[in-house]
PDB file of C-alpha atoms in Angstrom:
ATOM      1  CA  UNK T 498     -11.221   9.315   7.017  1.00 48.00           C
ATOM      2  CA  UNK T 499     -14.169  11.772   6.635  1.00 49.00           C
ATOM      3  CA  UNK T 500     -17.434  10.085   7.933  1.00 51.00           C
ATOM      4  CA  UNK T 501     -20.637  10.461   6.220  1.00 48.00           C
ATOM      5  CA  UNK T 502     -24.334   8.075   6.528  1.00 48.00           C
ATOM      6  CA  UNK T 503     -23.980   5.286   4.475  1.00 46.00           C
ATOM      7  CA  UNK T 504     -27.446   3.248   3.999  1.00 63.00           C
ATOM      8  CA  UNK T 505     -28.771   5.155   1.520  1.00 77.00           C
ATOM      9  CA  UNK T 506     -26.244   7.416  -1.208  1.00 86.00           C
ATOM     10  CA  UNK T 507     -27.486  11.218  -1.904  1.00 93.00           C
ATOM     11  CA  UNK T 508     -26.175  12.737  -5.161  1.00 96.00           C
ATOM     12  CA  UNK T 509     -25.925  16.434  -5.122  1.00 97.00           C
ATOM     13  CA  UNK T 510     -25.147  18.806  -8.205  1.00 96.00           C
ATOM     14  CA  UNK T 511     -22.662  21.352  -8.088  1.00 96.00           C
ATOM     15  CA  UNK T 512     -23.068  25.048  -9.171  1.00 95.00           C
ATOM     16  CA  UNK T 513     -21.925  25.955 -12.877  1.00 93.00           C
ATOM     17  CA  UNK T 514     -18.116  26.865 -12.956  1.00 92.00           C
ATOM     18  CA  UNK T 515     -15.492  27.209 -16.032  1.00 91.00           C
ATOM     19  CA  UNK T 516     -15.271  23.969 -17.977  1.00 90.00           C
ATOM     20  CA  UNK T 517     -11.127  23.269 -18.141  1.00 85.00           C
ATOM     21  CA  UNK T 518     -11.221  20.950 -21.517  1.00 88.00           C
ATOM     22  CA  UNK T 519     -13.026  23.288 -24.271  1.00 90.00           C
ATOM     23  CA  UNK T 520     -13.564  26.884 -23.879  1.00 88.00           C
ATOM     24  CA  UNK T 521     -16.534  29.227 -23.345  1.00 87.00           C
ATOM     25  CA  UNK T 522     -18.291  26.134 -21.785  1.00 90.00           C
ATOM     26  CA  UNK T 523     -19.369  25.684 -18.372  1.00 92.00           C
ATOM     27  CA  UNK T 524     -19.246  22.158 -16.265  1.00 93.00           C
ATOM     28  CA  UNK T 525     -21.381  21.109 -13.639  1.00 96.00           C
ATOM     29  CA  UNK T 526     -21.036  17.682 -11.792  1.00 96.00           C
ATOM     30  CA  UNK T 527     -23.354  14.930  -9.452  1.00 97.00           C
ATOM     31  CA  UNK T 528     -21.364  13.649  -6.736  1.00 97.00           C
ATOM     32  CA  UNK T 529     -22.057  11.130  -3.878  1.00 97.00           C
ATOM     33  CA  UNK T 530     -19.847  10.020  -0.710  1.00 96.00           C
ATOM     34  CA  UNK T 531     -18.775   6.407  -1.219  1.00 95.00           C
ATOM     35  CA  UNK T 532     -18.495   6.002   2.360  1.00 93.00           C
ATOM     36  CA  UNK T 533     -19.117   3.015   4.548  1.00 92.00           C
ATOM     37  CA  UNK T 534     -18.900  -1.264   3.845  1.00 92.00           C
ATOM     38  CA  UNK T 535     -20.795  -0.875   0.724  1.00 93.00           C
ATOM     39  CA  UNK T 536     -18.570   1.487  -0.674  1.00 95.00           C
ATOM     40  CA  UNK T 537     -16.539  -1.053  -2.450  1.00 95.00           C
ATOM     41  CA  UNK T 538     -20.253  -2.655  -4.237  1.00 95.00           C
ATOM     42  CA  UNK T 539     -20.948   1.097  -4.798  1.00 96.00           C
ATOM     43  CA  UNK T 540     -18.293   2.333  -6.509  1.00 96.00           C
ATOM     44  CA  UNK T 541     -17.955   0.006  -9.011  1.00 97.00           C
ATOM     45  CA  UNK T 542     -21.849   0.305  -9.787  1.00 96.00           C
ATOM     46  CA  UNK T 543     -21.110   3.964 -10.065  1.00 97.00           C
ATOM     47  CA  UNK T 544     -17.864   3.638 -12.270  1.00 97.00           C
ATOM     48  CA  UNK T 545     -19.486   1.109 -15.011  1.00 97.00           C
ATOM     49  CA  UNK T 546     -21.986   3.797 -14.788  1.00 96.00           C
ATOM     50  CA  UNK T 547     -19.717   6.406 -16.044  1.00 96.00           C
ATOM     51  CA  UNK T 548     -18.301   8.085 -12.356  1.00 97.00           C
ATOM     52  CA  UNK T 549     -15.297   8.976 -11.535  1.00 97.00           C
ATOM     53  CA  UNK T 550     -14.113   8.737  -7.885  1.00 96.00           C
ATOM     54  CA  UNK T 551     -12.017  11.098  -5.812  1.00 94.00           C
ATOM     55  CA  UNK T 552     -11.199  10.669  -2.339  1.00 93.00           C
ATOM     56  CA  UNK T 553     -14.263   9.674  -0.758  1.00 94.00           C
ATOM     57  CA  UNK T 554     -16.578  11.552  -3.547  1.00 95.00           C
ATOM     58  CA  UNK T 555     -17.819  10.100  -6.739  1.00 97.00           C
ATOM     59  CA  UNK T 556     -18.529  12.369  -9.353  1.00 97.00           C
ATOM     60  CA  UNK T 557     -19.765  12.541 -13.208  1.00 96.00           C
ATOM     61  CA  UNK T 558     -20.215  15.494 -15.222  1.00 95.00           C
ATOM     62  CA  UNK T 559     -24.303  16.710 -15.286  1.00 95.00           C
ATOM     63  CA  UNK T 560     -23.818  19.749 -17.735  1.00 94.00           C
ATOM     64  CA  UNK T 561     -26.997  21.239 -19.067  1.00 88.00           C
ATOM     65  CA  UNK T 562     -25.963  22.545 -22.875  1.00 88.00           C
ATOM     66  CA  UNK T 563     -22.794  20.073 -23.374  1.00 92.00           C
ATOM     67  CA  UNK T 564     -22.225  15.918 -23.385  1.00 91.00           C
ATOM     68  CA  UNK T 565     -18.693  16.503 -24.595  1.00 93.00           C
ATOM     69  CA  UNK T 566     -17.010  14.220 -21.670  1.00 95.00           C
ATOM     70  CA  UNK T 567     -17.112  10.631 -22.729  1.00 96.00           C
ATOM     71  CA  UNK T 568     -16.245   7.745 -20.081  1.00 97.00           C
ATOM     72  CA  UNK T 569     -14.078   5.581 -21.262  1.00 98.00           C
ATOM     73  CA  UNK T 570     -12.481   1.787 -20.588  1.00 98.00           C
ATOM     74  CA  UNK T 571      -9.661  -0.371 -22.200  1.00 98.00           C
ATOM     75  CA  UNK T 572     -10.919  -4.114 -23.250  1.00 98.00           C
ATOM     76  CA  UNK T 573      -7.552  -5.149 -21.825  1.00 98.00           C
ATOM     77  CA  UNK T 574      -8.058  -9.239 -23.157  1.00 97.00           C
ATOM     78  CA  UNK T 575      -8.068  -7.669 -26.385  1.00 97.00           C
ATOM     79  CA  UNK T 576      -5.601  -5.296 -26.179  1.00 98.00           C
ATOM     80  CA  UNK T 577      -2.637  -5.599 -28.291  1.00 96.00           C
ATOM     81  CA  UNK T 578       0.191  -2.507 -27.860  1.00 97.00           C
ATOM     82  CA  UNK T 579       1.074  -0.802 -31.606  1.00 97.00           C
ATOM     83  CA  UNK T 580       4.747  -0.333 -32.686  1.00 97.00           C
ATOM     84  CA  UNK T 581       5.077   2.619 -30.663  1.00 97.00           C
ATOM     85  CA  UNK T 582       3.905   1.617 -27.446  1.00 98.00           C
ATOM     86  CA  UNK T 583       6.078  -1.536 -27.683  1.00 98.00           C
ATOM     87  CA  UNK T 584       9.079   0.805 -27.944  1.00 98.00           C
ATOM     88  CA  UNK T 585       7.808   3.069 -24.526  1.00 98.00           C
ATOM     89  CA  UNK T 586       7.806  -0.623 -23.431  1.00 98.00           C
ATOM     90  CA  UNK T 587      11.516  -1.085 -24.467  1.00 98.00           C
ATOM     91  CA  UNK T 588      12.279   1.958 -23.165  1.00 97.00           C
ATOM     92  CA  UNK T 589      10.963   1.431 -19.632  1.00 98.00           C
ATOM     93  CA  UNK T 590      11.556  -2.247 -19.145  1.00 96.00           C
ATOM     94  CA  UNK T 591      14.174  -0.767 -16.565  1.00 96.00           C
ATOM     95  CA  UNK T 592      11.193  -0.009 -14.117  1.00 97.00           C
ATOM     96  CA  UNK T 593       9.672  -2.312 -11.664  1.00 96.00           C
ATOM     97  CA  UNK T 594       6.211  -1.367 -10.627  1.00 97.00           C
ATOM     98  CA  UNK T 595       5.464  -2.059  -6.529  1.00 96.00           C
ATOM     99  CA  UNK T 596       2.220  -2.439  -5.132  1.00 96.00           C
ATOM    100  CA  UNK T 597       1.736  -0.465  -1.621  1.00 96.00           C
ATOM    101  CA  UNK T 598      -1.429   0.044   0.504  1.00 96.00           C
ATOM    102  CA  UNK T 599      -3.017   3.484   0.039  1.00 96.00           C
ATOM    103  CA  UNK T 600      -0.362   5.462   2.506  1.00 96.00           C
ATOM    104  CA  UNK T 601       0.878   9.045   1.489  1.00 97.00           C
ATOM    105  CA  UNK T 602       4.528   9.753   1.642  1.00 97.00           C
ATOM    106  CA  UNK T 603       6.881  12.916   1.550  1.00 97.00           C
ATOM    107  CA  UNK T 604       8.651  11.531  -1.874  1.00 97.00           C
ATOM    108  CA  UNK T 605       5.265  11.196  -3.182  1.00 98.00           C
ATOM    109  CA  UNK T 606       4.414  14.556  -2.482  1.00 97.00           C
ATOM    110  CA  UNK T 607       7.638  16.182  -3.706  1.00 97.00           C
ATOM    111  CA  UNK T 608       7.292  13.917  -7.131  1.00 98.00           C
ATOM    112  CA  UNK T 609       3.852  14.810  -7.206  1.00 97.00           C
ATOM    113  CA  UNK T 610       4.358  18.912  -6.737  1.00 96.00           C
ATOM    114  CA  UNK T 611       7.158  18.613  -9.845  1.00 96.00           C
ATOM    115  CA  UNK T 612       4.635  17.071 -12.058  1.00 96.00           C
ATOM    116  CA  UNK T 613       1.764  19.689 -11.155  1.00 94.00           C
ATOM    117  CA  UNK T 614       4.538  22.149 -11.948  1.00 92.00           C
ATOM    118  CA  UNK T 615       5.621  21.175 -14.737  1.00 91.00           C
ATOM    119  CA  UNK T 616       2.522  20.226 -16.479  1.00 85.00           C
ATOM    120  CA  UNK T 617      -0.232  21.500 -14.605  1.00 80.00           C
ATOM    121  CA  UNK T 618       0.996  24.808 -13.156  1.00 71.00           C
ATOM    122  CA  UNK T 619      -2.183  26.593 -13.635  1.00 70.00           C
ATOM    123  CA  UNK T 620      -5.131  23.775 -12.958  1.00 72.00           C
ATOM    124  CA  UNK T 621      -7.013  23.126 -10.090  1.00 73.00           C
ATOM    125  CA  UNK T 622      -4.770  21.035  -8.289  1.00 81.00           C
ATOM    126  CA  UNK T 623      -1.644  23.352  -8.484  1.00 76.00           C
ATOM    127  CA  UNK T 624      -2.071  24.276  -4.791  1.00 84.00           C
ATOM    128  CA  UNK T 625      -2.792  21.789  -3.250  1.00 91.00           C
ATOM    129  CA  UNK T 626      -0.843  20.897   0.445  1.00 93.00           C
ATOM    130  CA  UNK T 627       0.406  17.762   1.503  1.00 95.00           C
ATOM    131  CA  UNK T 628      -2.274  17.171   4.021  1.00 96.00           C
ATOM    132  CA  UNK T 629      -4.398  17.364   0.788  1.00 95.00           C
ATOM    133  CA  UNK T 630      -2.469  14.910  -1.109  1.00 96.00           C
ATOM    134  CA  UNK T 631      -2.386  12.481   1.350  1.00 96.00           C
ATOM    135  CA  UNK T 632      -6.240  12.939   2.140  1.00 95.00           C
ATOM    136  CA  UNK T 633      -6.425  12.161  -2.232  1.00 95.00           C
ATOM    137  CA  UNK T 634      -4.625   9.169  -1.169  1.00 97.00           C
ATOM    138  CA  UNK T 635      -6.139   7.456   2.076  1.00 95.00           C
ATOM    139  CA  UNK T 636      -9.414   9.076   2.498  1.00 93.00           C
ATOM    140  CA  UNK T 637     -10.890   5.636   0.462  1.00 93.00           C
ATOM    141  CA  UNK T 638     -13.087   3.097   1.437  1.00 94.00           C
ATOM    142  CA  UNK T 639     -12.793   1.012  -1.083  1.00 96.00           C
ATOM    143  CA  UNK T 640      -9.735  -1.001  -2.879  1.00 96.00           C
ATOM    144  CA  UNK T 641      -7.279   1.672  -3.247  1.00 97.00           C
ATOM    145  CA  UNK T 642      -3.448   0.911  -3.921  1.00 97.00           C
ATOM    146  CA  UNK T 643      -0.826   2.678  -4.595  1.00 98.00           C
ATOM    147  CA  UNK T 644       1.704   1.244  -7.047  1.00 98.00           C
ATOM    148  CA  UNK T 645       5.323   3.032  -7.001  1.00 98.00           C
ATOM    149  CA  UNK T 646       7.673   3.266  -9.802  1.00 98.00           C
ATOM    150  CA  UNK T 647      11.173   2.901  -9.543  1.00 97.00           C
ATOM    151  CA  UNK T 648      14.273   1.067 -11.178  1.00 95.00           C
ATOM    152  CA  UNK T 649      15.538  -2.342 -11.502  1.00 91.00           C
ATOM    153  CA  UNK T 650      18.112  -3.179  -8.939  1.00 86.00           C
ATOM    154  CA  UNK T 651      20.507  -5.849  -8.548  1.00 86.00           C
ATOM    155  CA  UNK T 652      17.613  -7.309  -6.166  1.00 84.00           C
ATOM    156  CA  UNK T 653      14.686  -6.695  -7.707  1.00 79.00           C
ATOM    157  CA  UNK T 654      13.971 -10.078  -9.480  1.00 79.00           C
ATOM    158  CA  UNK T 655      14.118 -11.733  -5.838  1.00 72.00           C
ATOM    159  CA  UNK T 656      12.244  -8.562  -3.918  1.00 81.00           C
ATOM    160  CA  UNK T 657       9.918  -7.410  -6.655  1.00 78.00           C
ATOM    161  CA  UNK T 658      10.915  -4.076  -5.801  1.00 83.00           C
ATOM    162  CA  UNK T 659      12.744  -1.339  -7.827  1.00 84.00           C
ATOM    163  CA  UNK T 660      15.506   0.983  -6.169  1.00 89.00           C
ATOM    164  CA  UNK T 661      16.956   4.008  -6.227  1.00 90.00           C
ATOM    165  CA  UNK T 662      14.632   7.640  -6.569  1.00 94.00           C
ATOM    166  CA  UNK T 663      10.820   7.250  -7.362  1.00 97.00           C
ATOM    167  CA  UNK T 664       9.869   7.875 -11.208  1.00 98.00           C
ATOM    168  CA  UNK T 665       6.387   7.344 -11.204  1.00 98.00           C
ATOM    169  CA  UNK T 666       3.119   6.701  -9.376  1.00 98.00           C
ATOM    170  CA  UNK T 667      -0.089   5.723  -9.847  1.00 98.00           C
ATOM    171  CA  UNK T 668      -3.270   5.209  -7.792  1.00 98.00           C
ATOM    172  CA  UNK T 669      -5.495   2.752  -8.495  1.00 98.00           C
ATOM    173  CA  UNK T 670      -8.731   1.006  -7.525  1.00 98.00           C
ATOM    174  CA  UNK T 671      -9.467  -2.475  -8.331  1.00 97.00           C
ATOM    175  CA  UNK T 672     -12.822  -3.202  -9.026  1.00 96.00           C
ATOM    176  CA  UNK T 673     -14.480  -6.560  -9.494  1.00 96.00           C
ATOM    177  CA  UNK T 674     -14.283  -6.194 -13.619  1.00 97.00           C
ATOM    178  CA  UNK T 675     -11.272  -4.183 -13.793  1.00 98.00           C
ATOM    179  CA  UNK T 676      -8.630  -1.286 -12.630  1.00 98.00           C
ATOM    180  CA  UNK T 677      -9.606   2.515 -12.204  1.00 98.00           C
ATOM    181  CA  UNK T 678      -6.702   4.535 -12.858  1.00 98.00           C
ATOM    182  CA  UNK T 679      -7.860   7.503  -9.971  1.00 97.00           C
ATOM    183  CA  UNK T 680      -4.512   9.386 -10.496  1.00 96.00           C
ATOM    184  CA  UNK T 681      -0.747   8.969 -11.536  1.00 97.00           C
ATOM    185  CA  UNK T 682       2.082  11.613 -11.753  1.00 97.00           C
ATOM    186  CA  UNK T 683       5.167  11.054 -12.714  1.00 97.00           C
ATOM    187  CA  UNK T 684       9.184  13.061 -13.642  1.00 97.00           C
ATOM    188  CA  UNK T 685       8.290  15.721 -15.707  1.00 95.00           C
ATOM    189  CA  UNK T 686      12.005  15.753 -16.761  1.00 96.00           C
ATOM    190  CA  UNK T 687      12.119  12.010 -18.293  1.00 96.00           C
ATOM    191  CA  UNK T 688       9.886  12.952 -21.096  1.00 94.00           C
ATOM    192  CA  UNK T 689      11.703  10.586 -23.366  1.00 96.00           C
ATOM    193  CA  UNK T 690      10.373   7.554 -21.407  1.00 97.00           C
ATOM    194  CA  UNK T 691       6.678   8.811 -22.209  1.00 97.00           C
ATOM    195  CA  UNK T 692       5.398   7.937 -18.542  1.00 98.00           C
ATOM    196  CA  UNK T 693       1.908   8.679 -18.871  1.00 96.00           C
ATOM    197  CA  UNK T 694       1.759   6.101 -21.883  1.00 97.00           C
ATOM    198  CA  UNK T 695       3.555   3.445 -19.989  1.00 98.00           C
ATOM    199  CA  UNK T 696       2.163   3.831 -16.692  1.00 98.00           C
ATOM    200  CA  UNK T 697      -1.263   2.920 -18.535  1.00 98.00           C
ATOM    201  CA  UNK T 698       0.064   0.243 -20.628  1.00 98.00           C
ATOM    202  CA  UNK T 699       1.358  -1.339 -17.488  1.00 98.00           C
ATOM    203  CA  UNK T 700      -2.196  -1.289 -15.706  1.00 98.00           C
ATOM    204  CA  UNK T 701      -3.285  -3.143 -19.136  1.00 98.00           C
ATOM    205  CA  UNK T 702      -0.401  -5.985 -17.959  1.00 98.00           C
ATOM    206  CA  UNK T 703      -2.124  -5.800 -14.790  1.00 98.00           C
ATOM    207  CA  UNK T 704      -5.325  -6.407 -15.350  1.00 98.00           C
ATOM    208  CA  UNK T 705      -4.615  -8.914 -18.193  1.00 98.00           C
ATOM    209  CA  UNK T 706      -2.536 -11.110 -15.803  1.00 97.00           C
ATOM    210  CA  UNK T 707      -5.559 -10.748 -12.660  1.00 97.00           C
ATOM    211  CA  UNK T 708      -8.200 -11.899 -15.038  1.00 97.00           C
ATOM    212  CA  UNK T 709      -9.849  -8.900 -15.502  1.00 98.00           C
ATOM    213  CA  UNK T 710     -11.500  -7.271 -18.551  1.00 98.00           C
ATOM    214  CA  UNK T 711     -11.426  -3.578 -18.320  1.00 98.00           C
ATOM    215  CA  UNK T 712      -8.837  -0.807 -17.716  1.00 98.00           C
ATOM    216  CA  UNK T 713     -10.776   2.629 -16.581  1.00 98.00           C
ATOM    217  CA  UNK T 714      -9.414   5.714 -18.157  1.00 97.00           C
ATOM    218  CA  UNK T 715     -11.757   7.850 -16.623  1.00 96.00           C
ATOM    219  CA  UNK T 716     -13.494  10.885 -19.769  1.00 96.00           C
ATOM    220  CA  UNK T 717     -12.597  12.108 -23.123  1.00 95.00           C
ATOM    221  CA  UNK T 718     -13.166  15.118 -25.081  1.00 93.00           C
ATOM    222  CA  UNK T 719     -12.980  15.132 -28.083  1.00 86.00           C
ATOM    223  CA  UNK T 720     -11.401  18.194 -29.145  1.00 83.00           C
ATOM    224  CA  UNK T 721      -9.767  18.551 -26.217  1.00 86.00           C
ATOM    225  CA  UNK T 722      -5.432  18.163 -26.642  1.00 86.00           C
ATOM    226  CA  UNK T 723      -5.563  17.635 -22.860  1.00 84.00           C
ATOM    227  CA  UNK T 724      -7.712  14.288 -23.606  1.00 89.00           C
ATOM    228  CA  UNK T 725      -6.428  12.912 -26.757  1.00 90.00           C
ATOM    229  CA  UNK T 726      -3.898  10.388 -25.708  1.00 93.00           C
ATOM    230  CA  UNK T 727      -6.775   8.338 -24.237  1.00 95.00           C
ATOM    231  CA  UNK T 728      -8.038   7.132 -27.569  1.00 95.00           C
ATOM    232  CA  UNK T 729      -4.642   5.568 -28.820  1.00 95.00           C
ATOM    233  CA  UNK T 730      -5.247   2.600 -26.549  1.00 97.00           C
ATOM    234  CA  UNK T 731      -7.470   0.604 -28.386  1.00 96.00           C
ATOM    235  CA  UNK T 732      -9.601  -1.432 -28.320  1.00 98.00           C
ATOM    236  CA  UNK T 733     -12.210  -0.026 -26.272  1.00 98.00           C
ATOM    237  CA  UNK T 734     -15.625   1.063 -25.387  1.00 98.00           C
ATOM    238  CA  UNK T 735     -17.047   4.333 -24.685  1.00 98.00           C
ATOM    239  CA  UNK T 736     -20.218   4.655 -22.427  1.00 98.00           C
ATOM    240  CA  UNK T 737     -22.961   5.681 -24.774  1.00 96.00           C
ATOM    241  CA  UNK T 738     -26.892   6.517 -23.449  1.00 93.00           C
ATOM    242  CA  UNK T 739     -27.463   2.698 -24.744  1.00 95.00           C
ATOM    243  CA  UNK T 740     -24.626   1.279 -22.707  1.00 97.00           C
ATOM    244  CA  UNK T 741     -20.847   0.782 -23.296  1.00 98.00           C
ATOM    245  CA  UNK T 742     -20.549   0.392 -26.872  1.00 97.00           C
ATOM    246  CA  UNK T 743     -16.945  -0.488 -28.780  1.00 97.00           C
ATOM    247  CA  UNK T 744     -15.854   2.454 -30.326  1.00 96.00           C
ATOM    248  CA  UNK T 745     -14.634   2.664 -34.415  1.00 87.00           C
ATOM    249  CA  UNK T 746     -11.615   4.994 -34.861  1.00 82.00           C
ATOM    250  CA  UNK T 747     -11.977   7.343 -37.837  1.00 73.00           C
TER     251      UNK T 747
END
């Protein structure tokens, strides 16, 4: 893992470059290295702050003309799914979730490359190598897991584990008030299980069932189509310049 000094965090601000949620707007970020034993203390300080972490970096957006990009978190205790999340439920309760350290494989990769294909042929992570997706993966100092996706097997009920090919994954912090969703990918060709709602409905189980309040979805902009999923898992809060504040649905 990359080494950096750790007493004391520096925040730097990145140059202005093309904003990828709304158009003719440009982004600019603050970023720090969560390196080091505090890391763990540090990171969630930064993400109840409104940070998002990446690797080793933590980031949140610092744009000068725009506060478009909206942090937001699940009250999971609260939480109660709507009619059509409880049939994405249905339709997955053939998947068994696994919990794994933070360790990069080759099926993780390939799943991962067919997703960025599929859905995100043209964004910034479309070229990335596998020595980059495993340093997404490991280069963490803090609780990082990787939870693996796969269906229920004759075993599973005594293992806990699914079989067969990988469906889904998801990376994931665990923070002393909650779970970070960092990344998850999943088959772009089961779109008829709607992944991407279930993998985040599942991390609501999660937390619900370790005592803990929050689910981290990371931003939302409004406006932006790329975004608007995030606000059909209510309730929640939305960090506000007076503090997280429970947001009202139109």
């Amino acid at each position: 893992m990359t080494q950096h000094p750790t007493k004391t965090p520096q925040f730097f601000l990145t140059s202005p470059s093309v904003c990828p949620y709304l158009p003719d707007q440009q982004e600019r970020k603050v970023f720090t290295h969560l390196v080091g034993d505090r890391a763990p203390e540090l990171n969630d300080l930064l993400t109840q702050g409104g940070f998002r972490r990446s690797a080793n970096i933590a980031y949140r957006p610092a744009c000068e003309t725009c506060r478009a990009c909206v942090s937001v978190r699940i009250l999971a205790e609260e939480f109660a799914p709507s009619k059509n999340q409880k049939r994405v439920l249905k339709r997955n309760s053939d998947l068994v979730g696994t919990l794994y350290p933070a360790e990069p494989s080759s099926e993780q990769y390939d799943l991962f490359r067919d997703y960025l294909l599929a859905r995100h042929a043209h964004g910034g992570m479309a070229e990335m190598s596998v020595l980059d997706y495993a340093m997404m993966v490991e280069d963490s100092f803090v609780d990082t897991r990787v939870i693996e996706y796969r269906r229920r097997g004759p075993d599973s009920f005594l293992t806990g584990e699914g079989e067969g090919e990988l469906v889904a994954v998801a990376l994931t912090d665990e923070m002393s008030d909650g779970l970070s969703m960092v990344y998850s990918f999943y088959d772009p060709k089961q779109e008829d299980r709607s992944l991407g709602t279930y993998l985040i409905l599942d991390h609501v189980r999660r937390a619900r069932e370790a005592g803990k309040p929050h689910v981290y979805l990371g931003y939302w902009v409004k406006g932006s189509r790329k975004m608007a999923y995030k606000i059909r898992f209510q309730p929640q809060e939305h960090l506000m310049p007076a503090g997280w504040e429970r947001y009202q649905p139109d």
